[in-house]
PDB file of C-alpha atoms in Angstrom:
ATOM      1  CA  MET P 127     -10.531  30.149  22.013  1.00  0.00           C
ATOM      2  CA  SER P 128     -12.348  28.117  24.766  1.00  0.00           C
ATOM      3  CA  ARG P 129     -14.285  25.281  23.452  1.00  0.00           C
ATOM      4  CA  TRP P 130     -17.561  26.780  24.353  1.00  0.00           C
ATOM      5  CA  ASP P 131     -16.798  29.425  22.229  1.00  0.00           C
ATOM      6  CA  ASP P 132     -15.729  26.553  19.027  1.00  0.00           C
ATOM      7  CA  ASP P 133     -18.990  25.438  19.661  1.00  0.00           C
ATOM      8  CA  PHE P 134     -21.115  28.470  19.511  1.00  0.00           C
ATOM      9  CA  LYS P 135     -18.686  29.716  16.333  1.00  0.00           C
ATOM     10  CA  ASN P 136     -19.172  26.395  14.752  1.00  0.00           C
ATOM     11  CA  HIS P 137     -22.683  25.870  15.307  1.00  0.00           C
ATOM     12  CA  GLN P 138     -25.130  25.053  12.269  1.00  0.00           C
ATOM     13  CA  ILE P 139     -27.532  27.850  13.555  1.00  0.00           C
ATOM     14  CA  HIS P 140     -25.345  30.197  11.767  1.00  0.00           C
ATOM     15  CA  ASN P 141     -26.026  28.673   8.725  1.00  0.00           C
ATOM     16  CA  ASN P 142     -29.665  28.178   8.997  1.00  0.00           C
ATOM     17  CA  LEU P 143     -30.024  32.032   9.985  1.00  0.00           C
ATOM     18  CA  GLN P 144     -28.722  33.130   6.662  1.00  0.00           C
ATOM     19  CA  SER P 145     -30.934  30.393   5.009  1.00  0.00           C
ATOM     20  CA  VAL P 146     -33.935  31.685   6.653  1.00  0.00           C
ATOM     21  CA  SER P 147     -33.330  34.930   6.242  1.00  0.00           C
ATOM     22  CA  ASN P 148     -31.981  34.509   2.063  1.00  0.00           C
ATOM     23  CA  LEU P 149     -35.323  32.962   1.711  1.00  0.00           C
ATOM     24  CA  LEU P 150     -37.495  35.504   3.638  1.00  0.00           C
ATOM     25  CA  LYS P 151     -35.870  38.077   1.636  1.00  0.00           C
ATOM     26  CA  GLU P 152     -37.344  36.013  -1.382  1.00  0.00           C
ATOM     27  CA  ILE P 153     -40.704  35.529  -0.053  1.00  0.00           C
ATOM     28  CA  LYS P 154     -40.630  39.078   0.333  1.00  0.00           C
ATOM     29  CA  ASN P 155     -40.145  40.026  -3.504  1.00  0.00           C
ATOM     30  CA  PHE P 156     -43.021  38.037  -4.413  1.00  0.00           C
ATOM     31  CA  ASP P 157     -44.826  40.659  -6.592  1.00  0.00           C
ATOM     32  CA  ASP P 158     -48.570  39.265  -5.395  1.00  0.00           C
ATOM     33  CA  GLN P 159     -48.437  39.962  -1.486  1.00  0.00           C
ATOM     34  CA  ASP P 160     -51.573  41.840   0.092  1.00  0.00           C
ATOM     35  CA  PRO P 161     -50.592  43.913   3.587  1.00  0.00           C
ATOM     36  CA  GLU P 162     -51.045  41.339   5.847  1.00  0.00           C
ATOM     37  CA  ILE P 163     -49.034  38.766   4.250  1.00  0.00           C
ATOM     38  CA  PHE P 164     -46.118  41.738   3.971  1.00  0.00           C
ATOM     39  CA  GLU P 165     -46.436  42.577   7.707  1.00  0.00           C
ATOM     40  CA  GLU P 166     -46.340  38.491   8.695  1.00  0.00           C
ATOM     41  CA  ILE P 167     -42.992  38.651   6.812  1.00  0.00           C
ATOM     42  CA  ASP P 168     -41.930  41.628   7.871  1.00  0.00           C
ATOM     43  CA  ARG P 169     -41.737  40.745  11.500  1.00  0.00           C
ATOM     44  CA  LEU P 170     -40.344  37.274  10.873  1.00  0.00           C
ATOM     45  CA  ASN P 171     -37.581  39.200   9.122  1.00  0.00           C
ATOM     46  CA  GLN P 172     -36.786  41.455  11.972  1.00  0.00           C
ATOM     47  CA  ILE P 173     -36.850  38.759  14.474  1.00  0.00           C
ATOM     48  CA  ILE P 174     -34.547  36.513  12.437  1.00  0.00           C
ATOM     49  CA  ARG P 175     -32.463  40.041  12.361  1.00  0.00           C
ATOM     50  CA  TYR P 176     -32.581  40.200  15.961  1.00  0.00           C
ATOM     51  CA  VAL P 177     -30.961  36.814  16.613  1.00  0.00           C
ATOM     52  CA  PRO P 178     -27.224  36.888  15.320  1.00  0.00           C
ATOM     53  CA  ILE P 179     -27.720  40.911  16.910  1.00  0.00           C
ATOM     54  CA  VAL P 180     -28.084  38.883  20.351  1.00  0.00           C
ATOM     55  CA  PHE P 181     -25.691  36.515  19.555  1.00  0.00           C
ATOM     56  CA  GLY P 182     -23.041  39.328  19.228  1.00  0.00           C
ATOM     57  CA  LYS P 183     -23.360  40.663  23.082  1.00  0.00           C
ATOM     58  CA  VAL P 184     -23.252  37.060  24.148  1.00  0.00           C
ATOM     59  CA  ASP P 185     -20.606  35.516  26.438  1.00  0.00           C
ATOM     60  CA  PRO P 186     -20.539  31.705  24.183  1.00  0.00           C
ATOM     61  CA  VAL P 187     -19.498  29.767  27.325  1.00  0.00           C
ATOM     62  CA  MET P 188     -22.509  31.721  29.282  1.00  0.00           C
ATOM     63  CA  ILE P 189     -24.664  29.896  26.777  1.00  0.00           C
ATOM     64  CA  PRO P 190     -25.585  26.050  27.155  1.00  0.00           C
ATOM     65  CA  LEU P 191     -25.387  24.137  24.215  1.00  0.00           C
ATOM     66  CA  LYS P 192     -28.760  23.255  24.475  1.00  0.00           C
ATOM     67  CA  ILE P 193     -30.260  26.351  24.293  1.00  0.00           C
ATOM     68  CA  ILE P 194     -28.647  26.964  20.947  1.00  0.00           C
ATOM     69  CA  ASP P 195     -30.159  23.690  19.594  1.00  0.00           C
ATOM     70  CA  GLU P 196     -33.476  24.460  20.802  1.00  0.00           C
ATOM     71  CA  LEU P 197     -32.460  27.794  18.780  1.00  0.00           C
ATOM     72  CA  ASN P 198     -31.837  26.238  15.536  1.00  0.00           C
ATOM     73  CA  GLN P 199     -34.653  23.823  15.633  1.00  0.00           C
ATOM     74  CA  ILE P 200     -37.295  26.779  16.402  1.00  0.00           C
ATOM     75  CA  ILE P 201     -35.547  28.104  13.450  1.00  0.00           C
ATOM     76  CA  ILE P 202     -35.338  24.931  11.204  1.00  0.00           C
ATOM     77  CA  ASN P 203     -39.025  24.572  12.030  1.00  0.00           C
ATOM     78  CA  ILE P 204     -39.090  28.205  10.544  1.00  0.00           C
ATOM     79  CA  THR P 205     -37.664  27.505   7.093  1.00  0.00           C
ATOM     80  CA  GLY P 206     -40.180  24.667   6.983  1.00  0.00           C
ATOM     81  CA  ASP P 207     -43.561  26.922   7.397  1.00  0.00           C
ATOM     82  CA  LEU P 208     -41.347  29.573   4.786  1.00  0.00           C
ATOM     83  CA  ASN P 209     -40.978  26.773   2.053  1.00  0.00           C
ATOM     84  CA  ASN P 210     -44.696  25.646   2.878  1.00  0.00           C
ATOM     85  CA  TYR P 211     -45.713  29.338   2.411  1.00  0.00           C
ATOM     86  CA  LYS P 212     -43.432  30.105  -0.998  1.00  0.00           C
ATOM     87  CA  ASN P 213     -45.367  26.327  -2.976  1.00  0.00           C
ATOM     88  CA  THR P 214     -48.854  27.092  -1.609  1.00  0.00           C
ATOM     89  CA  LYS P 215     -49.045  30.396  -0.732  1.00  0.00           C
ATOM     90  CA  ASP P 216     -50.800  29.679   2.218  1.00  0.00           C
ATOM     91  CA  ARG P 217     -50.777  32.337   4.776  1.00  0.00           C
ATOM     92  CA  ALA P 218     -51.852  30.245   7.364  1.00  0.00           C
ATOM     93  CA  GLN P 219     -47.782  28.867   6.717  1.00  0.00           C
ATOM     94  CA  LEU P 220     -46.539  32.200   7.870  1.00  0.00           C
ATOM     95  CA  ILE P 221     -48.848  32.310  11.038  1.00  0.00           C
ATOM     96  CA  ASN P 222     -46.937  29.437  11.960  1.00  0.00           C
ATOM     97  CA  ALA P 223     -43.671  30.094  11.376  1.00  0.00           C
ATOM     98  CA  ASN P 224     -44.706  33.515  13.723  1.00  0.00           C
ATOM     99  CA  GLY P 225     -45.771  31.435  16.295  1.00  0.00           C
ATOM    100  CA  ARG P 226     -42.647  29.654  15.985  1.00  0.00           C
ATOM    101  CA  ALA P 227     -40.926  33.001  16.529  1.00  0.00           C
ATOM    102  CA  GLU P 228     -42.733  33.824  19.385  1.00  0.00           C
ATOM    103  CA  ASN P 229     -41.104  30.854  20.756  1.00  0.00           C
ATOM    104  CA  LEU P 230     -38.018  31.939  19.322  1.00  0.00           C
ATOM    105  CA  LEU P 231     -37.979  35.480  21.465  1.00  0.00           C
ATOM    106  CA  VAL P 232     -39.201  33.594  24.445  1.00  0.00           C
ATOM    107  CA  LYS P 233     -36.143  31.790  24.592  1.00  0.00           C
ATOM    108  CA  ILE P 234     -33.465  34.116  23.412  1.00  0.00           C
ATOM    109  CA  SER P 235     -34.458  36.925  26.020  1.00  0.00           C
ATOM    110  CA  ASN P 236     -33.755  34.271  28.603  1.00  0.00           C
ATOM    111  CA  LEU P 237     -29.951  34.280  27.373  1.00  0.00           C
ATOM    112  CA  ILE P 238     -27.393  36.206  30.036  1.00  0.00           C
ATOM    113  CA  ILE P 239     -26.505  39.564  27.839  1.00  0.00           C
ATOM    114  CA  PRO P 240     -23.748  40.951  30.198  1.00  0.00           C
ATOM    115  CA  SER P 241     -23.573  44.852  30.825  1.00  0.00           C
ATOM    116  CA  ASP P 242     -19.935  45.536  29.515  1.00  0.00           C
ATOM    117  CA  TYR P 243     -17.119  43.026  29.248  1.00  0.00           C
ATOM    118  CA  ALA P 244     -16.149  43.908  33.580  1.00  0.00           C
ATOM    119  CA  ASP P 245     -19.273  41.614  33.947  1.00  0.00           C
ATOM    120  CA  ILE P 246     -17.620  38.644  32.519  1.00  0.00           C
ATOM    121  CA  LYS P 247     -14.456  39.787  32.672  1.00  0.00           C
ATOM    122  CA  GLY P 248     -12.708  36.848  35.637  1.00  0.00           C
TER     123      GLY P 248
END
């Protein structure tokens, strides 16, 4: 295994993705959700679930660690927004989180995903 594989595999982003996913499940189970709140949470959940799918398709050698650090920071910020929502029930926190999720999608869409193994085989 290369050092890039190790750096990617051991990066904190994987734990933070799991944490934000668990937090979304917890928030989704609130009984007092109106449809707009549910929609905000559902979109966040879809985006957070999408990230590991993309990670499963990339070659860690082709991902600059700086990009993973930036993605991780966005996830940390989303977690903060969700914790604030959990405490205040202020929809603006979910809107902020979805704005950050937009940035997550933009950054993740720039990752190189090989068409097949032959594309990366040296």
